PDB file of C-alpha atoms in Angstrom:
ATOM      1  CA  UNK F   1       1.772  26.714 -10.981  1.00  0.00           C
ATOM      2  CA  UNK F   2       2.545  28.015  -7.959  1.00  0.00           C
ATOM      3  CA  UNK F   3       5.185  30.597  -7.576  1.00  0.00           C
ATOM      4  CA  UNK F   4       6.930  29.162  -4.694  1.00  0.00           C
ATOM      5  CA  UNK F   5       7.060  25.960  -5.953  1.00  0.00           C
ATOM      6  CA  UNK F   6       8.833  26.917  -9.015  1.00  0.00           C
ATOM      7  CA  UNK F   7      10.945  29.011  -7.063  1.00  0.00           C
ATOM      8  CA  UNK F   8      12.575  26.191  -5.347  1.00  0.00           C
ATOM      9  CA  UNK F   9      11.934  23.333  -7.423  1.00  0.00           C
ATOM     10  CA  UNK F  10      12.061  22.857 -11.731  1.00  0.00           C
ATOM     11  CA  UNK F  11       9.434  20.443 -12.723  1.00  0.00           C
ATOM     12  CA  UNK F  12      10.883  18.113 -15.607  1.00  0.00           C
ATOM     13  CA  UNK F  13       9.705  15.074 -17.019  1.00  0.00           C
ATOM     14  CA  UNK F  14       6.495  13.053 -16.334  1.00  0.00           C
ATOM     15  CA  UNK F  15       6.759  10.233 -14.695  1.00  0.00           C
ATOM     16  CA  UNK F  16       2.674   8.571 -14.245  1.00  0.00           C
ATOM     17  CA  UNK F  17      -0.698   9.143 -13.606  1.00  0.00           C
ATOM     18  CA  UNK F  18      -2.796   8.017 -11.123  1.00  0.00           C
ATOM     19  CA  UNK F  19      -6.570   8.276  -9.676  1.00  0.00           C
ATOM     20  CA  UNK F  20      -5.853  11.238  -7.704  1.00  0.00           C
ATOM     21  CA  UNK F  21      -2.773  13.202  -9.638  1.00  0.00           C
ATOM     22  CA  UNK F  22      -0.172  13.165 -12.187  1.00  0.00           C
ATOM     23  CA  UNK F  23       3.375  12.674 -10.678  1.00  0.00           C
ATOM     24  CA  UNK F  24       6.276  14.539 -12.166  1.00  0.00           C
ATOM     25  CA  UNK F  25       9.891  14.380 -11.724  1.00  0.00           C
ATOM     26  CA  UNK F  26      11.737  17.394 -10.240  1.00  0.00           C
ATOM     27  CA  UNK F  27      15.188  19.098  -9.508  1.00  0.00           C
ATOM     28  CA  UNK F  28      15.798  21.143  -6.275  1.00  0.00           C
ATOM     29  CA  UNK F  29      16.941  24.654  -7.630  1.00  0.00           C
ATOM     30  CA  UNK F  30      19.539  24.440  -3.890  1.00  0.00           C
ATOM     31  CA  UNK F  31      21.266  21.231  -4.095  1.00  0.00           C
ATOM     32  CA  UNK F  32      19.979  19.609  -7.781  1.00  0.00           C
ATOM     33  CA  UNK F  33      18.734  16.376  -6.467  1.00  0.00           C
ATOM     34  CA  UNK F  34      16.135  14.485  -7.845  1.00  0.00           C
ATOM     35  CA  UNK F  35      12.561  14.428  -6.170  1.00  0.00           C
ATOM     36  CA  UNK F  36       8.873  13.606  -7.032  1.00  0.00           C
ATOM     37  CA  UNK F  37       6.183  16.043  -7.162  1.00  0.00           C
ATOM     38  CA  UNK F  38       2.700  14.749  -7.226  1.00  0.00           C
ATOM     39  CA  UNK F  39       0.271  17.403  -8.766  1.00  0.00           C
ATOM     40  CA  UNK F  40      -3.485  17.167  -7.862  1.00  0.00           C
ATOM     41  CA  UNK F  41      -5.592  19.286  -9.738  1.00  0.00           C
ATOM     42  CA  UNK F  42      -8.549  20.849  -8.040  1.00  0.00           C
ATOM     43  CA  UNK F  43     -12.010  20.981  -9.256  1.00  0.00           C
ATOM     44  CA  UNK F  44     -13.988  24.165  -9.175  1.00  0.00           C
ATOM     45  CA  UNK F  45     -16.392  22.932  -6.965  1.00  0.00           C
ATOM     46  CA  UNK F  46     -13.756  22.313  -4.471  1.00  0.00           C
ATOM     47  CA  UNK F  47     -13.086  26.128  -3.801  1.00  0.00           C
ATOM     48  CA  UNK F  48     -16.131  25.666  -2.471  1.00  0.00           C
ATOM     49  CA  UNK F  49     -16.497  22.587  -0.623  1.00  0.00           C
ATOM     50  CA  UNK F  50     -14.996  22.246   2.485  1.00  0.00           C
ATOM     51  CA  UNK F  51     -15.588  18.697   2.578  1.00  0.00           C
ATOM     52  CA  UNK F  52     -13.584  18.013  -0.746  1.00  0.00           C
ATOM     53  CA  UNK F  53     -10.961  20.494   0.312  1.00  0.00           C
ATOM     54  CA  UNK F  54     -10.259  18.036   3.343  1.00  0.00           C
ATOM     55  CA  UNK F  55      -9.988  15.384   1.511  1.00  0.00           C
ATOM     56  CA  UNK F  56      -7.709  16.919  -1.235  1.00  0.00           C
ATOM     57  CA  UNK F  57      -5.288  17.924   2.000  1.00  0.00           C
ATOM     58  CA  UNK F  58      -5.567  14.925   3.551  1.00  0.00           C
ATOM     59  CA  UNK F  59      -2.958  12.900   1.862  1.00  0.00           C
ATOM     60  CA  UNK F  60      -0.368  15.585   2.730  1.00  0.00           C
ATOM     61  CA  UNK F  61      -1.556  16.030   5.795  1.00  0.00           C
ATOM     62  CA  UNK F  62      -1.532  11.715   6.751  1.00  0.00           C
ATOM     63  CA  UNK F  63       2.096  11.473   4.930  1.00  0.00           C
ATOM     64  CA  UNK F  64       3.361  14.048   7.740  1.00  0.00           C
ATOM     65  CA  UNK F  65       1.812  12.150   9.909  1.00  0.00           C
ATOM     66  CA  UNK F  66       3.633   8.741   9.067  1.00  0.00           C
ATOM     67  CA  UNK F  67       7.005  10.325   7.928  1.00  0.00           C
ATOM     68  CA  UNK F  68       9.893   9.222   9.589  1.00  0.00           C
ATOM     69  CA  UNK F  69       9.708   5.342   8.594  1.00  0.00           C
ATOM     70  CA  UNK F  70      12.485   4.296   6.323  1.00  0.00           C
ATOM     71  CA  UNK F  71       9.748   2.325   4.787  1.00  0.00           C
ATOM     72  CA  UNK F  72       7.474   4.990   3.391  1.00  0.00           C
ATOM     73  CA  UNK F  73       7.822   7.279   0.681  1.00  0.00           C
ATOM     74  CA  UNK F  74       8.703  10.603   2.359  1.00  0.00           C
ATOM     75  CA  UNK F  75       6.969  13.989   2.161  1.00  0.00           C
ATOM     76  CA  UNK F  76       9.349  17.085   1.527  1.00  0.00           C
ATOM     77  CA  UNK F  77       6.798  20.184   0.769  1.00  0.00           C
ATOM     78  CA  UNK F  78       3.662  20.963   0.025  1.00  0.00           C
ATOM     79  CA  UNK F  79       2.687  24.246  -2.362  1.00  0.00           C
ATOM     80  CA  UNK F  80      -0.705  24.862  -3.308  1.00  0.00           C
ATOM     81  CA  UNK F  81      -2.210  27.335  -6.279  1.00  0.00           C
ATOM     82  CA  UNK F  82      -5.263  27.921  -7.583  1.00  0.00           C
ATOM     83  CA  UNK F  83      -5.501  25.499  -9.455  1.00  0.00           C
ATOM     84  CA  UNK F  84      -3.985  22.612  -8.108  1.00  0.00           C
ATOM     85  CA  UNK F  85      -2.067  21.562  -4.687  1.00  0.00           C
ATOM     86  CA  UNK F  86       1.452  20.132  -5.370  1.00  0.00           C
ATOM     87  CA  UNK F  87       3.282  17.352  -3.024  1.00  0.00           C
ATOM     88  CA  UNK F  88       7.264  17.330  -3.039  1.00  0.00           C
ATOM     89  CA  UNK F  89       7.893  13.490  -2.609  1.00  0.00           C
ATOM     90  CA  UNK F  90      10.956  11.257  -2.092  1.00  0.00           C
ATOM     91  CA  UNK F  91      11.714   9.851  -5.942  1.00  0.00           C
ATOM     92  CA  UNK F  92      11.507   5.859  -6.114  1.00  0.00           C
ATOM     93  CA  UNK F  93      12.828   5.383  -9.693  1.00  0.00           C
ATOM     94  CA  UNK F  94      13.665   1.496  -9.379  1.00  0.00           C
ATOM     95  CA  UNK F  95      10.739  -0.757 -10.735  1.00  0.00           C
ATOM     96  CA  UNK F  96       7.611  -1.479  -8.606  1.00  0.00           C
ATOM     97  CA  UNK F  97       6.483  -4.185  -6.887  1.00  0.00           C
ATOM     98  CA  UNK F  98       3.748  -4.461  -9.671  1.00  0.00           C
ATOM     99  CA  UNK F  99       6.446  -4.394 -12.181  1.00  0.00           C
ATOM    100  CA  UNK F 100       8.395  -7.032 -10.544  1.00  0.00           C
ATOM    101  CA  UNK F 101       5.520  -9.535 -10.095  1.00  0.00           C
ATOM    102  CA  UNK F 102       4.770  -9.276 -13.413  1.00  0.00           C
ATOM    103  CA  UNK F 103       7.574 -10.861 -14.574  1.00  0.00           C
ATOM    104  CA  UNK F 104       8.718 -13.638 -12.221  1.00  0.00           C
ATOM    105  CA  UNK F 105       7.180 -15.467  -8.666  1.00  0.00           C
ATOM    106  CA  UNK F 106       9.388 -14.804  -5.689  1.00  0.00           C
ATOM    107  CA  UNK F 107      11.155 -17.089  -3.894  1.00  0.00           C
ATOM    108  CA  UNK F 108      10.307 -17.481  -0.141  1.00  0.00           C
ATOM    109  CA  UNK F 109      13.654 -15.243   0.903  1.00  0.00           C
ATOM    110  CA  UNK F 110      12.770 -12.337  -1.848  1.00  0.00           C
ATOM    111  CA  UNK F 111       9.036 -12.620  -0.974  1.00  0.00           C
ATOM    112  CA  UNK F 112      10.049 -12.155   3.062  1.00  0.00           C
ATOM    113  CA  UNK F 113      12.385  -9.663   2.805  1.00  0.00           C
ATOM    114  CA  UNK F 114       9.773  -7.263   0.980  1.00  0.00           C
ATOM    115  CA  UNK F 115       7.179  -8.454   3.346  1.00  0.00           C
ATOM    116  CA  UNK F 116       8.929  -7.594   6.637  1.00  0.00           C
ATOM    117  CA  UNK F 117       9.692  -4.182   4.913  1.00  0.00           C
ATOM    118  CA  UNK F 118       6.067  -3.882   3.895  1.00  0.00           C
ATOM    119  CA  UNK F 119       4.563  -4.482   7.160  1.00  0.00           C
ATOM    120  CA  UNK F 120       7.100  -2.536   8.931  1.00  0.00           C
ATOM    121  CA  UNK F 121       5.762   0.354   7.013  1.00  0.00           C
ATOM    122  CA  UNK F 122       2.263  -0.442   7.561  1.00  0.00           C
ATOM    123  CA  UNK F 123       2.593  -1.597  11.559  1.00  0.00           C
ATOM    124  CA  UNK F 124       4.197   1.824  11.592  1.00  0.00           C
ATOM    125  CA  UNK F 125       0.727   3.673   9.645  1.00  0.00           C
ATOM    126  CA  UNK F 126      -0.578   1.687  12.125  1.00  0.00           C
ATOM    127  CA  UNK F 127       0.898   2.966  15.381  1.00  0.00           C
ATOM    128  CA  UNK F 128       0.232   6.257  14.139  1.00  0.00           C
ATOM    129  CA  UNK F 129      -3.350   5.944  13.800  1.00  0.00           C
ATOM    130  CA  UNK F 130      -3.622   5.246  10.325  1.00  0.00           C
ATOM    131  CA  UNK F 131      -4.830   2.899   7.696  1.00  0.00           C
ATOM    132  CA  UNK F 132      -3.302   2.830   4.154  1.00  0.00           C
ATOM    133  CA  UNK F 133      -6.229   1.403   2.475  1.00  0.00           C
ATOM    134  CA  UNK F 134      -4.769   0.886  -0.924  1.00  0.00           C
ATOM    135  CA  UNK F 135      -2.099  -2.024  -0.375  1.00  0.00           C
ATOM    136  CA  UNK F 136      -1.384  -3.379  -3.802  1.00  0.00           C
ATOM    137  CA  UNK F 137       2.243  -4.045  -5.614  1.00  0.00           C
ATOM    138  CA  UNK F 138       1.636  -0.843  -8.021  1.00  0.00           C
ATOM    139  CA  UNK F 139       2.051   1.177  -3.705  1.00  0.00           C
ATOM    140  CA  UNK F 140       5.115  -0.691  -3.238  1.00  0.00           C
ATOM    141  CA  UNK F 141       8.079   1.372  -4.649  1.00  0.00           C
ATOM    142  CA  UNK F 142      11.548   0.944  -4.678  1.00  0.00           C
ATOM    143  CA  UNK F 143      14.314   3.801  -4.120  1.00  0.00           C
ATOM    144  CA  UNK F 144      17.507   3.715  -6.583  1.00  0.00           C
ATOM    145  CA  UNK F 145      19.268   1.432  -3.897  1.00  0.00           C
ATOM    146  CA  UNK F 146      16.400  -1.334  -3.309  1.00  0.00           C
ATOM    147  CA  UNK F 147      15.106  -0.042  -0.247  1.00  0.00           C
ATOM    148  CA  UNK F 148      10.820  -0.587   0.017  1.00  0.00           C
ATOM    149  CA  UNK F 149       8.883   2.332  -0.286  1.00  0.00           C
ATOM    150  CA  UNK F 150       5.014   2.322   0.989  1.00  0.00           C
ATOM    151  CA  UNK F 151       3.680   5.310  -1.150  1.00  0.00           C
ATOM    152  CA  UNK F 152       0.157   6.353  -2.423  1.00  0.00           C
ATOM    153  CA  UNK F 153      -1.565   7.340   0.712  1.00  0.00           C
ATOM    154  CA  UNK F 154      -4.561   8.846  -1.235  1.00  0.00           C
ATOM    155  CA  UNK F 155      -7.227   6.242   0.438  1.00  0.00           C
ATOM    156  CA  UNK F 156      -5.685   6.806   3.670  1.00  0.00           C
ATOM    157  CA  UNK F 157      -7.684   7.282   6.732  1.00  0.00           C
ATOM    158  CA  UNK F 158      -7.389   7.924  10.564  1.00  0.00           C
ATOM    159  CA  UNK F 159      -9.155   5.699  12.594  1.00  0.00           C
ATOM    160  CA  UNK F 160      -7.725   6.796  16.085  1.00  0.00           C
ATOM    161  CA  UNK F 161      -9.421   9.938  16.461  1.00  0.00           C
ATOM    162  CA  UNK F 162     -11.287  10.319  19.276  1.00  0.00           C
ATOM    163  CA  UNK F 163     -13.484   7.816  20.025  1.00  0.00           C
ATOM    164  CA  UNK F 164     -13.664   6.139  16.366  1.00  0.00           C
ATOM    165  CA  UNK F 165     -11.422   3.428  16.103  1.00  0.00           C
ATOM    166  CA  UNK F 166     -13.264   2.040  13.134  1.00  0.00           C
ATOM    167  CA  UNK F 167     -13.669   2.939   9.238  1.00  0.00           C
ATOM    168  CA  UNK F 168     -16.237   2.966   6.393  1.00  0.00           C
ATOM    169  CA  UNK F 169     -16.441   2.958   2.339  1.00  0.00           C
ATOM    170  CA  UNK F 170     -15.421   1.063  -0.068  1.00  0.00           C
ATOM    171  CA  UNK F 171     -12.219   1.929  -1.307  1.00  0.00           C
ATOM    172  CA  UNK F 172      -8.845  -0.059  -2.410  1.00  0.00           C
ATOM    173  CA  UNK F 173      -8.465  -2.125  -5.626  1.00  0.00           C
ATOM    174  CA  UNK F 174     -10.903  -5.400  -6.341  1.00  0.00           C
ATOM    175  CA  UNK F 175      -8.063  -8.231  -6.264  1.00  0.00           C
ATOM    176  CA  UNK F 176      -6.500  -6.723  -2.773  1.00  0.00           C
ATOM    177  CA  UNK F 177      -9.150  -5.311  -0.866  1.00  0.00           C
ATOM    178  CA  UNK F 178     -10.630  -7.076   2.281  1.00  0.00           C
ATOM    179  CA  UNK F 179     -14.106  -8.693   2.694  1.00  0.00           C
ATOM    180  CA  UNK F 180     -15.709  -6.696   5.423  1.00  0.00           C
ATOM    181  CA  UNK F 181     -14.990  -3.727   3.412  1.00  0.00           C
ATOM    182  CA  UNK F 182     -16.766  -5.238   0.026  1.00  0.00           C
ATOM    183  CA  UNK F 183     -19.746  -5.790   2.163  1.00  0.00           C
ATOM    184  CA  UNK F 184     -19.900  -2.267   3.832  1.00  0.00           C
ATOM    185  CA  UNK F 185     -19.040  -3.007   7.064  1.00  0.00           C
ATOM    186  CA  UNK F 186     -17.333  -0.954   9.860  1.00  0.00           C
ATOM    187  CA  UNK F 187     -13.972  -1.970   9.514  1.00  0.00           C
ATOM    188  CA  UNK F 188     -10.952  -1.623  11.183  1.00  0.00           C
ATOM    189  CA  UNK F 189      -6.827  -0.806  10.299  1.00  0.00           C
ATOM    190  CA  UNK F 190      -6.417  -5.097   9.798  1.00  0.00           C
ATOM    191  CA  UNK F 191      -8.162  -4.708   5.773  1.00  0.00           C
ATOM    192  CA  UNK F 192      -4.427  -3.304   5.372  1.00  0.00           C
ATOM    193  CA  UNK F 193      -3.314  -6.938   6.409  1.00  0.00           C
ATOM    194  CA  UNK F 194      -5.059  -8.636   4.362  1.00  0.00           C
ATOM    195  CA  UNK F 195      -4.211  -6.635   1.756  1.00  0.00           C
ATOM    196  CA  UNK F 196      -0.363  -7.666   2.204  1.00  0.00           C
ATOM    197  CA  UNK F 197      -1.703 -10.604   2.601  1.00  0.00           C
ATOM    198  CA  UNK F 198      -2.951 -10.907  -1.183  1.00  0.00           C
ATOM    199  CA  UNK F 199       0.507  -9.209  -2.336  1.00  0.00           C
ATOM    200  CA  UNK F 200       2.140 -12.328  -0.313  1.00  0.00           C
ATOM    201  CA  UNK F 201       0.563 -14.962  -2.437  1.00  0.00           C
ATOM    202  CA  UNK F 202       0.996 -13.054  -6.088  1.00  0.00           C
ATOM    203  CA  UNK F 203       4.655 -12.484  -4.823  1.00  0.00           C
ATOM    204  CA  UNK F 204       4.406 -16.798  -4.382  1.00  0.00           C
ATOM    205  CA  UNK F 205       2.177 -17.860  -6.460  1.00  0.00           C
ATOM    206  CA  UNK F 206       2.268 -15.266  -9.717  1.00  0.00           C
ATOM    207  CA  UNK F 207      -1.510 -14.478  -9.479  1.00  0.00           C
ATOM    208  CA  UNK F 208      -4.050 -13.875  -6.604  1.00  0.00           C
ATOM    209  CA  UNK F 209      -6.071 -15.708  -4.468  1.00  0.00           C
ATOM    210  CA  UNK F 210      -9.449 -14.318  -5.373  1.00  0.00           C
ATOM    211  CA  UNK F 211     -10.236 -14.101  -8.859  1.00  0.00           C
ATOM    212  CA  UNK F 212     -13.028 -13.193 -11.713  1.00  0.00           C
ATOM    213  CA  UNK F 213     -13.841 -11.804 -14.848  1.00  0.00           C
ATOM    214  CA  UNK F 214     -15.127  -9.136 -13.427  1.00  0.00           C
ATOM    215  CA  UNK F 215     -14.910  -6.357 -10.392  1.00  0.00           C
ATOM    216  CA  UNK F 216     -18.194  -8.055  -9.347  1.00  0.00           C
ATOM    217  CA  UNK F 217     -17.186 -11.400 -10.137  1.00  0.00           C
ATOM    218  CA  UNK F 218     -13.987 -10.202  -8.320  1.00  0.00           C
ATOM    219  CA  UNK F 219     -15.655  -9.597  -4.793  1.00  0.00           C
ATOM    220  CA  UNK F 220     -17.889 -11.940  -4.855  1.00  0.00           C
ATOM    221  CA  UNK F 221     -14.914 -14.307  -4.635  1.00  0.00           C
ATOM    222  CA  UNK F 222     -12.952 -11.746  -2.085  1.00  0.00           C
ATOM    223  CA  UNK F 223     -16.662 -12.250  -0.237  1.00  0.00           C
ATOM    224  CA  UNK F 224     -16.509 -16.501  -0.108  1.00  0.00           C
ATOM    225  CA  UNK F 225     -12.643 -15.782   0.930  1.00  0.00           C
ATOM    226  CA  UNK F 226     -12.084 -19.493  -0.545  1.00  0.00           C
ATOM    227  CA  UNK F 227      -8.053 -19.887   0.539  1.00  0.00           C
ATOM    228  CA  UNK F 228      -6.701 -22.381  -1.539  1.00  0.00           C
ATOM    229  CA  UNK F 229      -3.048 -23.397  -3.062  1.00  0.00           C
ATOM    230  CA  UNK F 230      -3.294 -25.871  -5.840  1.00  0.00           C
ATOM    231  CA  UNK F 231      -0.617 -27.800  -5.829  1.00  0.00           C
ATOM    232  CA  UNK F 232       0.639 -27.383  -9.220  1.00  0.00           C
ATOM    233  CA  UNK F 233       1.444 -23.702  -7.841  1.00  0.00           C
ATOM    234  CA  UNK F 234       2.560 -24.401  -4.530  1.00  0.00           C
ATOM    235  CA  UNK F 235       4.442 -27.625  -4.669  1.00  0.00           C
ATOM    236  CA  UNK F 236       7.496 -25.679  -3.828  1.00  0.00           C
ATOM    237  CA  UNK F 237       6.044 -23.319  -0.804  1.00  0.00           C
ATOM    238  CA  UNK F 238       6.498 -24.259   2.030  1.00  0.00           C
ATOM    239  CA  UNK F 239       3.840 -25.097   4.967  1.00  0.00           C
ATOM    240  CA  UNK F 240       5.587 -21.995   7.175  1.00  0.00           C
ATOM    241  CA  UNK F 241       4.843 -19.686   4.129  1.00  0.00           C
ATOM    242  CA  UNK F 242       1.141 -21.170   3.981  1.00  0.00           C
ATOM    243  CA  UNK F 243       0.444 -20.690   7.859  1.00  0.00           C
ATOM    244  CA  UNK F 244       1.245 -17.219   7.533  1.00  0.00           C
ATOM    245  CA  UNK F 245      -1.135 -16.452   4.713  1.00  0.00           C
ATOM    246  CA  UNK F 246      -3.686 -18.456   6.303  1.00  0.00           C
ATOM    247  CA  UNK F 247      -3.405 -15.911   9.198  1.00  0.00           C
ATOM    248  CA  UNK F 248      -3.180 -12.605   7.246  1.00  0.00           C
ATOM    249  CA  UNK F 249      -6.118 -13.985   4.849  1.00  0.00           C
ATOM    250  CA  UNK F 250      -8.187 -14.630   7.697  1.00  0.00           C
ATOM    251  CA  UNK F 251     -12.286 -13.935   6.685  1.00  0.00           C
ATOM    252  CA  UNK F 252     -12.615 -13.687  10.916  1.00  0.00           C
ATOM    253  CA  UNK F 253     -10.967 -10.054  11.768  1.00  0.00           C
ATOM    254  CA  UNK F 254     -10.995 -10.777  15.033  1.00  0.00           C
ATOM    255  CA  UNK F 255      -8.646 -14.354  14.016  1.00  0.00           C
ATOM    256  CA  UNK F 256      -6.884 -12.171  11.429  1.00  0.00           C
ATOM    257  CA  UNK F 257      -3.053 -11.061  12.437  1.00  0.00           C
ATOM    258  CA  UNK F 258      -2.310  -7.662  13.204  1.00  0.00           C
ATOM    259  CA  UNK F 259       0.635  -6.098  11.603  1.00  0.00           C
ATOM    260  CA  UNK F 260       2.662  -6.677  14.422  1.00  0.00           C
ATOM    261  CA  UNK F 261       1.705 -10.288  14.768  1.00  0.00           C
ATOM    262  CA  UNK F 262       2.869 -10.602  10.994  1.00  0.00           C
ATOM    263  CA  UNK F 263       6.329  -9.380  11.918  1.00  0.00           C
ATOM    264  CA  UNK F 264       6.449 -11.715  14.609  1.00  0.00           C
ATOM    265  CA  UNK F 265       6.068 -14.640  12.509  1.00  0.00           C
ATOM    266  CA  UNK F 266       8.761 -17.407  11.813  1.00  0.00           C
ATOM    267  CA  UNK F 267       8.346 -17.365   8.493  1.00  0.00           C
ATOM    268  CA  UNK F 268       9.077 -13.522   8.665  1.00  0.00           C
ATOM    269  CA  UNK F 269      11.994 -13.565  11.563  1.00  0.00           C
ATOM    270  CA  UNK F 270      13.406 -16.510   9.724  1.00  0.00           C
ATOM    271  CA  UNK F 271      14.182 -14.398   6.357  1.00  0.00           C
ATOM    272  CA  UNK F 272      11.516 -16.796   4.178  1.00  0.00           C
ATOM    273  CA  UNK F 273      13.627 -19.914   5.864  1.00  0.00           C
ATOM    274  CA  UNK F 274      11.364 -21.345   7.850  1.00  0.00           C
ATOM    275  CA  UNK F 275      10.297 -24.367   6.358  1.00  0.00           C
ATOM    276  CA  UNK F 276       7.781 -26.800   8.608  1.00  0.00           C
ATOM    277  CA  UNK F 277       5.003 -26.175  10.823  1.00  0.00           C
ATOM    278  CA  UNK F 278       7.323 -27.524  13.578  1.00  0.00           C
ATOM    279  CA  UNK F 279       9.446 -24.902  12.826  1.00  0.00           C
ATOM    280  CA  UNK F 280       6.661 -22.548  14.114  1.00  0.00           C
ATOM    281  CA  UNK F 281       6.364 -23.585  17.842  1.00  0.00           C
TER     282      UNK F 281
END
């Protein structure tokens, strides 16, 4: 581990794993508080690689580029050894989204308020010239006092440099991730919306719109982008609520809401209390 890291930090108690590292909790050897550090251990070919050195700095290097936004995890330090390269994070310790929607559906209120926090943090990616590419509740932390977190930016990509305003590869998770990226399109930062999208009806609804037995089965459903809300579910949800997933779960990119748009929305501005569609002119 590196020397400078343990210099200024003491690494305690694991706290996950994920695809791309194993995230640990840690004390700051100035002041004592709590942080995250997210280690991601290198492979040997990636001494060699420049290719898969880039993209084991990128992360770090698209987290500085989005810090700032109360709304995203923030990025402290970043120490590197031979072995591994370490990120100093902000520590979410409340439960995650995932955890949340697990146990109970929202109501329209609780599902706005972490929606307009959501997309603030992603219209804010967006601004910067950069797509998240991994929406899903399991991305969606939660501090010690409540406040949204957008973390995980390990799929992240620019798509403002230069002339390329547009993305490929599949990446993201089967339930949440956008049609025109299952069927290897050029896409643009708007899969993140629909991705929020999907997180909008399991917040609602307690399950998501496209489903299967299978990752296949999964995307060929994300691929047919059937929108439906059986009643039995949504009795209780409003038509406001409805329009607005309509418009973020939009097959037609160029019909689909941009982050922005989503903020803009009644349903949104109206804290989850707008009810009608008359309410939306």
């Amino acid at each position: 581990m590196s020397e400078s890291l343990k210099r200024d930090y003491q690494i305690c108690e694991e706290l996950g794993k994920g695809r791309f590292g194993t995230v640990f909790r840690c004390l700051s050897s100035e002041s004592g508080e709590s942080f995250a550090c997210k280690t991601i251990v290198k492979q040997q070919r990636l001494l060699s690689d420049p290719l898969d050195r880039e993209c084991l700095e990128k992360e770090a290097k698209l987290m500085q580029l989005v810090a700032g936004n109360p709304n995203i995890a923030q990025i402290y330090g970043v120490y590197e050894d031979d072995s591994a390269l370490h990120m100093v994070l902000e520590l979410c310790s409340g439960p995650d989204l995932y955890d949340r929607v697990s146990q109970r559906t929202f109501s329209e209120p609780e599902a706005s308020a972490v929606m307009s926090s959501l997309m603030e943090a992603i219209a804010h990616c967006h601004r910067c010239g950069v797509a998240h590419r991994d929406i899903k509740p399991d991305n969606v932390l939660f501090d010690e006092w409540n406040r949204l977190k957008l973390a995980d930016f390990g799929s992240a990509e620019c798509f403002a440099e230069g002339a390329r305003s547009t993305m490929r590869g599949i990446v993201g998770t089967p339930y949440y991730v956008a049609p025109e990226v299952v069927s290897g399109r050029d896409y643009t930062e708007k899969v993140d919306v629909w991705s929020a999208g999907v997180v909008l009806y399991v917040m609602l609804a307690g399950m998501p719109p496209f489903y299967g037995e299978s990752a296949a089965e999964i995307f060929e459903a994300v691929l047919r982008s059937n929108l439906r809300f059986p009643t039995r579910i949504f009795h209780g949800v409003s038509p406001a609520a409805k329009d607005l997933m309509r418009k973020m779960l939009c097959k037609d990119v160029s019909r689909r809401f941009s982050a922005e748009q989503v903020l803009r929305h009644p349903w949104i501005t109206s804290g989850g209390e707008a009810r009608s569609v008359t309410d939306l002119i």
